[in-house]
Amino acid sequence: MAYFQPKIDMRDGSLAGAEALVREIEEDGTLIPPATFIEALENNGRIRELDLYMLEQVLWQLSEWKSQGMPPIRVSVNISRHTLLDPNALASILAIQSYYPDIPTDRISLEITETAGDIEKTTLSSIIDRFREFGIRFELDDFGSHYSNISIFSNINFDTIKLDKSLISELPDNEISQILVKDIVNICRDFGMSCVAEGVENSWQKEALLKAGCIYGQGYYYSRPLSPAKFEEQYLREPQKKHEKGD
Ligand code: C2E
Ligand code: CA
Ligand code: CA
């Protein structure tokens, strides 16, 4: 099922959106994290089914929340590059979205990992542009986790860049990470993209990010991924409540 991890506006602790993360639940209630099965699904070609299932789950949940009068939020869904490269992907995504006409297309964005950049840039760029014609938004996940190629920005239209947790974990002690984060935030601003830091685990990282100009954060400092019921209770029923740990 889909779990939701909040994305927070770190300036005031308010909710800025969420990322949907898959969880398998065993009969005894044990949660199985995706690390154990994503790779197998990518290898056996069934990752596309999972990604589309997650998109459907998220749209269903957003529609449910809307009918209960909850405030609208934006949710990102992880899409494997195998799914993105499937020639039927766009049609399948649009078909799923058409079942939920009450949820505007731009409420969903698709997160693709930086390694998807290994695909020929022009191929990736033309696929993404085709999706964008239908209002689908894209986030570049895990930026900074590998040997990052800044040229990916100039070739491909992303709405948001997600700074990888490996960059954040070195904040605030590592001066190089600080400079890198600051530069990436500035590039994002120049290109009209927003920037989200992943893996924010403590207030020092939060402060260093804000100092570098990065406003949005996601991580255990704020919240672990939550079941829809818990997410609703903690973030949607009391949207005015600020979510800041008191450490
Ligand atoms: P990701 O997209 O980079 O997701 C962020 C991962 O970091 C999640 O792990 C999340 O639980 C974890 N995380 C969040 N905050 C913190 C923090 O403060 N510190 C640390 N150390 N970790 C944090 P999770 O849920 O186990 O997911 C692992 C990966 O599985 C995801 O990485 C994503 O690549 C993949 N994945 C998850 N759901 C889907 C899906 O529906 N489709 C596809 N294709 N991949 C998925
Ligand atoms: Ca992600
Ligand atoms: Ca990530």
PDB file of C-alpha atoms and ligand atoms in Angstrom:
ATOM      1  CA  MET A   1       0.000   0.000   0.000  1.00  0.00           C
ATOM      2  CA  ALA A   2       0.961   3.678  -0.231  1.00  0.00           C
ATOM      3  CA  TYR A   3       2.554   5.338   2.786  1.00  0.00           C
ATOM      4  CA  PHE A   4       2.952   9.128   2.831  1.00  0.00           C
ATOM      5  CA  GLN A   5       5.971  11.076   4.002  1.00  0.00           C
ATOM      6  CA  PRO A   6       5.358  14.825   4.437  1.00  0.00           C
ATOM      7  CA  LYS A   7       7.402  17.466   2.646  1.00  0.00           C
ATOM      8  CA  ILE A   8       7.674  20.429   4.974  1.00  0.00           C
ATOM      9  CA  ASP A   9       8.196  24.145   4.501  1.00  0.00           C
ATOM     10  CA  MET A  10      11.105  24.369   6.931  1.00  0.00           C
ATOM     11  CA  ARG A  11      10.631  28.104   7.480  1.00  0.00           C
ATOM     12  CA  ASP A  12       7.509  27.550   9.541  1.00  0.00           C
ATOM     13  CA  GLY A  13       7.020  23.777   9.762  1.00  0.00           C
ATOM     14  CA  SER A  14       3.869  23.770   7.601  1.00  0.00           C
ATOM     15  CA  LEU A  15       2.943  20.975   5.190  1.00  0.00           C
ATOM     16  CA  ALA A  16       4.135  21.525   1.607  1.00  0.00           C
ATOM     17  CA  GLY A  17       3.213  18.131   0.066  1.00  0.00           C
ATOM     18  CA  ALA A  18       4.032  14.453   0.407  1.00  0.00           C
ATOM     19  CA  GLU A  19       5.901  11.599  -1.228  1.00  0.00           C
ATOM     20  CA  ALA A  20       4.158   8.256  -1.677  1.00  0.00           C
ATOM     21  CA  LEU A  21       6.332   5.280  -0.705  1.00  0.00           C
ATOM     22  CA  VAL A  22       5.282   1.693  -1.227  1.00  0.00           C
ATOM     23  CA  ARG A  23       4.951  -0.680   1.742  1.00  0.00           C
ATOM     24  CA  GLU A  24       4.088  -4.353   1.616  1.00  0.00           C
ATOM     25  CA  ILE A  25       2.185  -5.483   4.687  1.00  0.00           C
ATOM     26  CA  GLU A  26       2.421  -9.089   5.858  1.00  0.00           C
ATOM     27  CA  GLU A  27      -0.537 -10.883   7.424  1.00  0.00           C
ATOM     28  CA  ASP A  28       0.830 -10.316  10.922  1.00  0.00           C
ATOM     29  CA  GLY A  29       1.047  -6.574  10.185  1.00  0.00           C
ATOM     30  CA  THR A  30       4.833  -6.456   9.651  1.00  0.00           C
ATOM     31  CA  LEU A  31       5.827  -3.735   7.189  1.00  0.00           C
ATOM     32  CA  ILE A  32       8.198  -4.716   4.414  1.00  0.00           C
ATOM     33  CA  PRO A  33      10.224  -1.793   3.017  1.00  0.00           C
ATOM     34  CA  PRO A  34      10.736  -1.573  -0.753  1.00  0.00           C
ATOM     35  CA  ALA A  35      14.500  -2.236  -0.711  1.00  0.00           C
ATOM     36  CA  THR A  36      13.743  -5.960  -0.508  1.00  0.00           C
ATOM     37  CA  PHE A  37      11.546  -6.156  -3.599  1.00  0.00           C
ATOM     38  CA  ILE A  38      12.034  -3.146  -5.940  1.00  0.00           C
ATOM     39  CA  GLU A  39      15.156  -4.546  -7.591  1.00  0.00           C
ATOM     40  CA  ALA A  40      13.513  -7.922  -8.198  1.00  0.00           C
ATOM     41  CA  LEU A  41      10.508  -6.186  -9.783  1.00  0.00           C
ATOM     42  CA  GLU A  42      12.832  -4.110 -11.967  1.00  0.00           C
ATOM     43  CA  ASN A  43      14.601  -7.274 -13.073  1.00  0.00           C
ATOM     44  CA  ASN A  44      11.482  -9.284 -13.800  1.00  0.00           C
ATOM     45  CA  GLY A  45       9.767  -6.375 -15.575  1.00  0.00           C
ATOM     46  CA  ARG A  46       6.879  -6.040 -13.105  1.00  0.00           C
ATOM     47  CA  ILE A  47       7.918  -2.652 -11.681  1.00  0.00           C
ATOM     48  CA  ARG A  48       5.542  -0.953 -14.117  1.00  0.00           C
ATOM     49  CA  GLU A  49       2.586  -2.695 -12.461  1.00  0.00           C
ATOM     50  CA  LEU A  50       3.755  -1.495  -9.049  1.00  0.00           C
ATOM     51  CA  ASP A  51       4.266   2.104 -10.194  1.00  0.00           C
ATOM     52  CA  LEU A  52       0.838   2.287 -11.837  1.00  0.00           C
ATOM     53  CA  TYR A  53      -0.767   0.627  -8.814  1.00  0.00           C
ATOM     54  CA  MET A  54       0.826   3.281  -6.560  1.00  0.00           C
ATOM     55  CA  LEU A  55      -0.391   6.095  -8.815  1.00  0.00           C
ATOM     56  CA  GLU A  56      -3.906   4.665  -8.623  1.00  0.00           C
ATOM     57  CA  GLN A  57      -3.712   4.294  -4.834  1.00  0.00           C
ATOM     58  CA  VAL A  58      -2.559   7.887  -4.433  1.00  0.00           C
ATOM     59  CA  LEU A  59      -5.269   9.288  -6.711  1.00  0.00           C
ATOM     60  CA  TRP A  60      -7.890   7.218  -4.915  1.00  0.00           C
ATOM     61  CA  GLN A  61      -6.659   8.527  -1.557  1.00  0.00           C
ATOM     62  CA  LEU A  62      -6.570  12.149  -2.738  1.00  0.00           C
ATOM     63  CA  SER A  63     -10.094  11.808  -4.057  1.00  0.00           C
ATOM     64  CA  GLU A  64     -11.197  10.262  -0.753  1.00  0.00           C
ATOM     65  CA  TRP A  65      -9.602  13.098   1.238  1.00  0.00           C
ATOM     66  CA  LYS A  66     -11.193  15.640  -1.066  1.00  0.00           C
ATOM     67  CA  SER A  67     -14.648  14.151  -0.543  1.00  0.00           C
ATOM     68  CA  GLN A  68     -14.071  14.395   3.217  1.00  0.00           C
ATOM     69  CA  GLY A  69     -13.277  18.103   2.871  1.00  0.00           C
ATOM     70  CA  MET A  70      -9.553  17.795   3.631  1.00  0.00           C
ATOM     71  CA  PRO A  71      -7.238  20.500   2.241  1.00  0.00           C
ATOM     72  CA  PRO A  72      -5.747  19.705  -1.193  1.00  0.00           C
ATOM     73  CA  ILE A  73      -2.135  18.542  -1.270  1.00  0.00           C
ATOM     74  CA  ARG A  74       0.422  17.698  -3.898  1.00  0.00           C
ATOM     75  CA  VAL A  75       1.847  14.163  -3.844  1.00  0.00           C
ATOM     76  CA  SER A  76       4.809  12.749  -5.713  1.00  0.00           C
ATOM     77  CA  VAL A  77       4.941   9.154  -6.888  1.00  0.00           C
ATOM     78  CA  ASN A  78       8.179   7.291  -7.653  1.00  0.00           C
ATOM     79  CA  ILE A  79       8.411   6.033 -11.216  1.00  0.00           C
ATOM     80  CA  SER A  80      11.086   3.608 -12.294  1.00  0.00           C
ATOM     81  CA  ARG A  81      12.900   4.409 -15.501  1.00  0.00           C
ATOM     82  CA  HIS A  82      11.591   1.070 -16.845  1.00  0.00           C
ATOM     83  CA  THR A  83       8.066   2.410 -16.429  1.00  0.00           C
ATOM     84  CA  LEU A  84       8.949   5.750 -17.990  1.00  0.00           C
ATOM     85  CA  LEU A  85      10.529   4.078 -21.029  1.00  0.00           C
ATOM     86  CA  ASP A  86       7.537   1.810 -21.616  1.00  0.00           C
ATOM     87  CA  PRO A  87       5.823   3.052 -24.799  1.00  0.00           C
ATOM     88  CA  ASN A  88       2.403   2.560 -23.174  1.00  0.00           C
ATOM     89  CA  ALA A  89       3.256   4.427 -19.963  1.00  0.00           C
ATOM     90  CA  LEU A  90       1.793   7.793 -20.893  1.00  0.00           C
ATOM     91  CA  ALA A  91      -1.489   6.287 -22.096  1.00  0.00           C
ATOM     92  CA  SER A  92      -1.741   4.160 -18.930  1.00  0.00           C
ATOM     93  CA  ILE A  93      -1.068   7.134 -16.647  1.00  0.00           C
ATOM     94  CA  LEU A  94      -3.611   9.310 -18.455  1.00  0.00           C
ATOM     95  CA  ALA A  95      -6.165   6.480 -18.318  1.00  0.00           C
ATOM     96  CA  ILE A  96      -5.710   6.141 -14.548  1.00  0.00           C
ATOM     97  CA  GLN A  97      -5.969   9.903 -14.081  1.00  0.00           C
ATOM     98  CA  SER A  98      -9.167   9.990 -16.123  1.00  0.00           C
ATOM     99  CA  TYR A  99     -10.859   7.866 -13.430  1.00  0.00           C
ATOM    100  CA  TYR A 100     -10.250  10.703 -10.953  1.00  0.00           C
ATOM    101  CA  PRO A 101     -11.396  13.847 -12.783  1.00  0.00           C
ATOM    102  CA  ASP A 102     -11.838  15.608  -9.426  1.00  0.00           C
ATOM    103  CA  ILE A 103      -8.057  15.608  -8.899  1.00  0.00           C
ATOM    104  CA  PRO A 104      -6.227  18.130 -11.126  1.00  0.00           C
ATOM    105  CA  THR A 105      -3.294  16.620 -13.024  1.00  0.00           C
ATOM    106  CA  ASP A 106      -0.805  18.977 -11.406  1.00  0.00           C
ATOM    107  CA  ARG A 107      -1.540  17.576  -7.938  1.00  0.00           C
ATOM    108  CA  ILE A 108       0.649  14.602  -8.864  1.00  0.00           C
ATOM    109  CA  SER A 109       4.276  14.692  -9.793  1.00  0.00           C
ATOM    110  CA  LEU A 110       6.504  11.844 -10.868  1.00  0.00           C
ATOM    111  CA  GLU A 111       9.867  11.349  -9.178  1.00  0.00           C
ATOM    112  CA  ILE A 112      12.550   9.820 -11.346  1.00  0.00           C
ATOM    113  CA  THR A 113      15.975   8.991  -9.987  1.00  0.00           C
ATOM    114  CA  GLU A 114      19.080  10.698 -11.116  1.00  0.00           C
ATOM    115  CA  THR A 115      20.347   7.429 -12.589  1.00  0.00           C
ATOM    116  CA  ALA A 116      17.543   7.717 -15.126  1.00  0.00           C
ATOM    117  CA  GLY A 117      19.916  10.359 -16.527  1.00  0.00           C
ATOM    118  CA  ASP A 118      22.032   7.484 -17.834  1.00  0.00           C
ATOM    119  CA  ILE A 119      19.398   7.123 -20.505  1.00  0.00           C
ATOM    120  CA  GLU A 120      20.268   9.157 -23.574  1.00  0.00           C
ATOM    121  CA  LYS A 121      19.463  12.755 -22.542  1.00  0.00           C
ATOM    122  CA  THR A 122      17.522  13.535 -25.702  1.00  0.00           C
ATOM    123  CA  THR A 123      15.414  10.384 -25.254  1.00  0.00           C
ATOM    124  CA  LEU A 124      14.642  11.226 -21.633  1.00  0.00           C
ATOM    125  CA  SER A 125      14.006  14.857 -22.471  1.00  0.00           C
ATOM    126  CA  SER A 126      11.545  14.041 -25.272  1.00  0.00           C
ATOM    127  CA  ILE A 127       9.677  11.521 -23.095  1.00  0.00           C
ATOM    128  CA  ILE A 128       9.374  14.050 -20.283  1.00  0.00           C
ATOM    129  CA  ASP A 129       8.281  16.832 -22.630  1.00  0.00           C
ATOM    130  CA  ARG A 130       5.543  14.594 -24.024  1.00  0.00           C
ATOM    131  CA  PHE A 131       4.257  13.893 -20.487  1.00  0.00           C
ATOM    132  CA  ARG A 132       4.489  17.571 -19.609  1.00  0.00           C
ATOM    133  CA  GLU A 133       2.185  18.474 -22.494  1.00  0.00           C
ATOM    134  CA  PHE A 134      -0.517  16.766 -20.423  1.00  0.00           C
ATOM    135  CA  GLY A 135       0.343  18.737 -17.288  1.00  0.00           C
ATOM    136  CA  ILE A 136       2.354  15.996 -15.580  1.00  0.00           C
ATOM    137  CA  ARG A 137       5.067  17.383 -13.310  1.00  0.00           C
ATOM    138  CA  PHE A 138       8.516  15.849 -12.757  1.00  0.00           C
ATOM    139  CA  GLU A 139      10.955  15.758  -9.861  1.00  0.00           C
ATOM    140  CA  LEU A 140      14.580  14.697 -10.179  1.00  0.00           C
ATOM    141  CA  ASP A 141      15.215  12.334  -7.262  1.00  0.00           C
ATOM    142  CA  ASP A 142      18.484  11.584  -5.442  1.00  0.00           C
ATOM    143  CA  PHE A 143      20.365  14.506  -6.978  1.00  0.00           C
ATOM    144  CA  GLY A 144      23.944  14.472  -5.734  1.00  0.00           C
ATOM    145  CA  SER A 145      24.044  10.758  -4.976  1.00  0.00           C
ATOM    146  CA  HIS A 146      26.306   9.859  -7.863  1.00  0.00           C
ATOM    147  CA  TYR A 147      28.731  11.800  -9.938  1.00  0.00           C
ATOM    148  CA  SER A 148      26.108  14.427 -10.643  1.00  0.00           C
ATOM    149  CA  ASN A 149      25.904  15.939 -14.007  1.00  0.00           C
ATOM    150  CA  ILE A 150      24.646  19.504 -13.860  1.00  0.00           C
ATOM    151  CA  SER A 151      23.936  19.357 -17.595  1.00  0.00           C
ATOM    152  CA  ILE A 152      20.855  17.275 -16.781  1.00  0.00           C
ATOM    153  CA  PHE A 153      19.253  20.587 -15.719  1.00  0.00           C
ATOM    154  CA  SER A 154      19.818  22.330 -19.003  1.00  0.00           C
ATOM    155  CA  ASN A 155      18.525  19.430 -21.081  1.00  0.00           C
ATOM    156  CA  ILE A 156      15.493  18.370 -19.135  1.00  0.00           C
ATOM    157  CA  ASN A 157      12.562  20.283 -17.737  1.00  0.00           C
ATOM    158  CA  PHE A 158      12.124  19.374 -14.096  1.00  0.00           C
ATOM    159  CA  ASP A 159       9.765  21.165 -11.737  1.00  0.00           C
ATOM    160  CA  THR A 160      11.684  20.134  -8.625  1.00  0.00           C
ATOM    161  CA  ILE A 161      15.124  18.852  -7.709  1.00  0.00           C
ATOM    162  CA  LYS A 162      15.478  16.587  -4.674  1.00  0.00           C
ATOM    163  CA  LEU A 163      18.824  16.803  -2.915  1.00  0.00           C
ATOM    164  CA  ASP A 164      19.987  13.323  -1.972  1.00  0.00           C
ATOM    165  CA  LYS A 165      20.324  12.427   1.680  1.00  0.00           C
ATOM    166  CA  SER A 166      24.042  11.704   1.264  1.00  0.00           C
ATOM    167  CA  LEU A 167      24.552  15.456   0.653  1.00  0.00           C
ATOM    168  CA  ILE A 168      22.362  16.401   3.627  1.00  0.00           C
ATOM    169  CA  SER A 169      23.960  13.968   6.054  1.00  0.00           C
ATOM    170  CA  GLU A 170      27.243  15.873   5.735  1.00  0.00           C
ATOM    171  CA  LEU A 171      25.640  19.180   6.601  1.00  0.00           C
ATOM    172  CA  PRO A 172      26.421  21.301   8.525  1.00  0.00           C
ATOM    173  CA  ASP A 173      30.063  20.270   9.144  1.00  0.00           C
ATOM    174  CA  ASN A 174      31.271  19.770   5.622  1.00  0.00           C
ATOM    175  CA  GLU A 175      32.007  23.052   3.868  1.00  0.00           C
ATOM    176  CA  ILE A 176      32.023  21.469   0.400  1.00  0.00           C
ATOM    177  CA  SER A 177      28.500  20.098   0.936  1.00  0.00           C
ATOM    178  CA  GLN A 178      27.370  23.523   2.100  1.00  0.00           C
ATOM    179  CA  ILE A 179      28.732  25.165  -1.034  1.00  0.00           C
ATOM    180  CA  LEU A 180      27.285  22.444  -3.253  1.00  0.00           C
ATOM    181  CA  VAL A 181      23.847  22.782  -1.704  1.00  0.00           C
ATOM    182  CA  LYS A 182      23.956  26.564  -2.000  1.00  0.00           C
ATOM    183  CA  ASP A 183      24.986  26.364  -5.666  1.00  0.00           C
ATOM    184  CA  ILE A 184      22.304  23.810  -6.520  1.00  0.00           C
ATOM    185  CA  VAL A 185      19.664  25.931  -4.763  1.00  0.00           C
ATOM    186  CA  ASN A 186      20.776  28.963  -6.784  1.00  0.00           C
ATOM    187  CA  ILE A 187      20.692  27.022 -10.052  1.00  0.00           C
ATOM    188  CA  CYS A 188      17.182  25.811  -9.185  1.00  0.00           C
ATOM    189  CA  ARG A 189      16.077  29.375  -8.529  1.00  0.00           C
ATOM    190  CA  ASP A 190      17.551  30.581 -11.832  1.00  0.00           C
ATOM    191  CA  PHE A 191      15.772  27.809 -13.724  1.00  0.00           C
ATOM    192  CA  GLY A 192      12.460  28.309 -11.902  1.00  0.00           C
ATOM    193  CA  MET A 193      12.626  24.914 -10.191  1.00  0.00           C
ATOM    194  CA  SER A 194      11.969  24.235  -6.547  1.00  0.00           C
ATOM    195  CA  CYS A 195      14.385  22.336  -4.360  1.00  0.00           C
ATOM    196  CA  VAL A 196      13.596  19.761  -1.663  1.00  0.00           C
ATOM    197  CA  ALA A 197      16.161  18.278   0.744  1.00  0.00           C
ATOM    198  CA  GLU A 198      15.735  14.582   1.566  1.00  0.00           C
ATOM    199  CA  GLY A 199      16.846  12.825   4.714  1.00  0.00           C
ATOM    200  CA  VAL A 200      16.643  15.820   7.060  1.00  0.00           C
ATOM    201  CA  GLU A 201      17.287  14.151  10.401  1.00  0.00           C
ATOM    202  CA  ASN A 202      18.113  16.955  12.838  1.00  0.00           C
ATOM    203  CA  SER A 203      17.711  20.661  13.493  1.00  0.00           C
ATOM    204  CA  TRP A 204      21.341  21.447  12.578  1.00  0.00           C
ATOM    205  CA  GLN A 205      20.750  20.128   9.075  1.00  0.00           C
ATOM    206  CA  LYS A 206      17.512  22.088   8.877  1.00  0.00           C
ATOM    207  CA  GLU A 207      19.263  25.302   9.900  1.00  0.00           C
ATOM    208  CA  ALA A 208      22.128  24.729   7.452  1.00  0.00           C
ATOM    209  CA  LEU A 209      19.635  24.114   4.644  1.00  0.00           C
ATOM    210  CA  LEU A 210      17.668  27.253   5.391  1.00  0.00           C
ATOM    211  CA  LYS A 211      20.931  29.197   5.485  1.00  0.00           C
ATOM    212  CA  ALA A 212      21.777  27.802   2.037  1.00  0.00           C
ATOM    213  CA  GLY A 213      18.339  28.935   0.798  1.00  0.00           C
ATOM    214  CA  CYS A 214      16.675  25.512   0.650  1.00  0.00           C
ATOM    215  CA  ILE A 215      13.164  25.934   2.013  1.00  0.00           C
ATOM    216  CA  TYR A 216      11.607  22.487   1.645  1.00  0.00           C
ATOM    217  CA  GLY A 217      12.661  19.395   3.555  1.00  0.00           C
ATOM    218  CA  GLN A 218      11.622  15.822   4.086  1.00  0.00           C
ATOM    219  CA  GLY A 219      13.021  13.414   6.644  1.00  0.00           C
ATOM    220  CA  TYR A 220      12.823  11.706  10.016  1.00  0.00           C
ATOM    221  CA  TYR A 221      13.343  15.040  11.809  1.00  0.00           C
ATOM    222  CA  TYR A 222       9.785  15.854  10.759  1.00  0.00           C
ATOM    223  CA  SER A 223       8.195  12.472  10.201  1.00  0.00           C
ATOM    224  CA  ARG A 224       8.723   8.939   8.975  1.00  0.00           C
ATOM    225  CA  PRO A 225       6.485   7.755   6.127  1.00  0.00           C
ATOM    226  CA  LEU A 226       2.988   7.334   7.603  1.00  0.00           C
ATOM    227  CA  SER A 227      -0.045   5.196   6.842  1.00  0.00           C
ATOM    228  CA  PRO A 228      -2.820   7.217   5.143  1.00  0.00           C
ATOM    229  CA  ALA A 229      -4.824   7.244   8.400  1.00  0.00           C
ATOM    230  CA  LYS A 230      -1.906   8.602  10.437  1.00  0.00           C
ATOM    231  CA  PHE A 231      -0.966  11.124   7.744  1.00  0.00           C
ATOM    232  CA  GLU A 232      -4.549  12.341   7.658  1.00  0.00           C
ATOM    233  CA  GLU A 233      -4.697  12.626  11.428  1.00  0.00           C
ATOM    234  CA  GLN A 234      -1.359  14.418  11.832  1.00  0.00           C
ATOM    235  CA  TYR A 235      -1.235  16.609   8.745  1.00  0.00           C
ATOM    236  CA  LEU A 236      -4.644  17.092   7.162  1.00  0.00           C
ATOM    237  CA  ARG A 237      -7.065  17.329  10.049  1.00  0.00           C
ATOM    238  CA  GLU A 238      -5.068  20.087  11.674  1.00  0.00           C
ATOM    239  CA  PRO A 239      -3.356  21.780   8.726  1.00  0.00           C
ATOM    240  CA  GLN A 240      -2.685  24.937  10.719  1.00  0.00           C
ATOM    241  CA  LYS A 241      -0.606  22.950  13.223  1.00  0.00           C
ATOM    242  CA  LYS A 242       3.105  23.435  12.709  1.00  0.00           C
ATOM    243  CA  HIS A 243       5.224  20.323  12.571  1.00  0.00           C
ATOM    244  CA  GLU A 244       8.440  21.113  14.269  1.00  0.00           C
ATOM    245  CA  LYS A 245      10.331  18.900  16.645  1.00  0.00           C
ATOM    246  CA  GLY A 246      11.159  20.654  19.855  1.00  0.00           C
ATOM    247  CA  ASP A 247      14.830  19.700  20.066  1.00  0.00           C
TER     248      ASP A 247
HETATM  249  P1  C2E B   1      13.573   7.324  -2.364  1.00  0.00           P
HETATM  250  O1  C2E B   1      12.621   7.644  -3.457  1.00  0.00           O
HETATM  251  O2  C2E B   1      14.867   8.054  -2.354  1.00  0.00           O
HETATM  252  O3  C2E B   1      12.765   7.530  -1.029  1.00  0.00           O
HETATM  253  C1  C2E B   1      13.316   8.046   0.163  1.00  0.00           C
HETATM  254  C2  C2E B   1      13.701   6.928   1.094  1.00  0.00           C
HETATM  255  O4  C2E B   1      14.380   7.495   2.230  1.00  0.00           O
HETATM  256  C3  C2E B   1      12.511   6.178   1.669  1.00  0.00           C
HETATM  257  O5  C2E B   1      12.913   4.836   1.882  1.00  0.00           O
HETATM  258  C4  C2E B   1      12.290   6.894   3.000  1.00  0.00           C
HETATM  259  O6  C2E B   1      11.606   6.102   3.957  1.00  0.00           O
HETATM  260  C5  C2E B   1      13.713   7.151   3.418  1.00  0.00           C
HETATM  261  N1  C2E B   1      13.836   8.293   4.312  1.00  0.00           N
HETATM  262  C6  C2E B   1      12.973   9.310   4.506  1.00  0.00           C
HETATM  263  N2  C2E B   1      13.457  10.186   5.404  1.00  0.00           N
HETATM  264  C7  C2E B   1      14.657   9.724   5.808  1.00  0.00           C
HETATM  265  C8  C2E B   1      15.660  10.198   6.731  1.00  0.00           C
HETATM  266  O7  C2E B   1      15.527  11.225   7.392  1.00  0.00           O
HETATM  267  N3  C2E B   1      16.789   9.439   6.859  1.00  0.00           N
HETATM  268  C9  C2E B   1      16.971   8.284   6.157  1.00  0.00           C
HETATM  269  N4  C2E B   1      18.094   7.609   6.331  1.00  0.00           N
HETATM  270  N5  C2E B   1      16.054   7.800   5.274  1.00  0.00           N
HETATM  271  C10 C2E B   1      14.911   8.526   5.111  1.00  0.00           C
HETATM  272  P2  C2E B   1      11.982   3.629   1.445  1.00  0.00           P
HETATM  273  O8  C2E B   1      10.545   3.963   1.684  1.00  0.00           O
HETATM  274  O9  C2E B   1      12.546   2.403   2.066  1.00  0.00           O
HETATM  275  O10 C2E B   1      12.166   3.583  -0.131  1.00  0.00           O
HETATM  276  C11 C2E B   1      13.388   3.213  -0.703  1.00  0.00           C
HETATM  277  C12 C2E B   1      13.368   3.433  -2.195  1.00  0.00           C
HETATM  278  O11 C2E B   1      12.455   2.546  -2.848  1.00  0.00           O
HETATM  279  C13 C2E B   1      12.884   4.830  -2.587  1.00  0.00           C
HETATM  280  O12 C2E B   1      13.929   5.753  -2.389  1.00  0.00           O
HETATM  281  C14 C2E B   1      12.492   4.614  -4.032  1.00  0.00           C
HETATM  282  O13 C2E B   1      13.633   4.679  -4.864  1.00  0.00           O
HETATM  283  C15 C2E B   1      11.988   3.187  -4.011  1.00  0.00           C
HETATM  284  N6  C2E B   1      10.507   3.225  -4.019  1.00  0.00           N
HETATM  285  C16 C2E B   1       9.634   3.413  -2.997  1.00  0.00           C
HETATM  286  N7  C2E B   1       8.354   3.374  -3.442  1.00  0.00           N
HETATM  287  C17 C2E B   1       8.429   3.168  -4.781  1.00  0.00           C
HETATM  288  C18 C2E B   1       7.438   3.040  -5.845  1.00  0.00           C
HETATM  289  O14 C2E B   1       6.216   3.129  -5.651  1.00  0.00           O
HETATM  290  N8  C2E B   1       7.921   2.827  -7.119  1.00  0.00           N
HETATM  291  C19 C2E B   1       9.263   2.761  -7.381  1.00  0.00           C
HETATM  292  N9  C2E B   1       9.653   2.554  -8.646  1.00  0.00           N
HETATM  293  N10 C2E B   1      10.203   2.877  -6.425  1.00  0.00           N
HETATM  294  C20 C2E B   1       9.795   3.074  -5.146  1.00  0.00           C
HETATM  295 CA    CA B   2      11.718   9.364  -4.252  1.00  0.00          CA
HETATM  296 CA    CA B   3      15.413  10.017  -3.004  1.00  0.00          CA
END
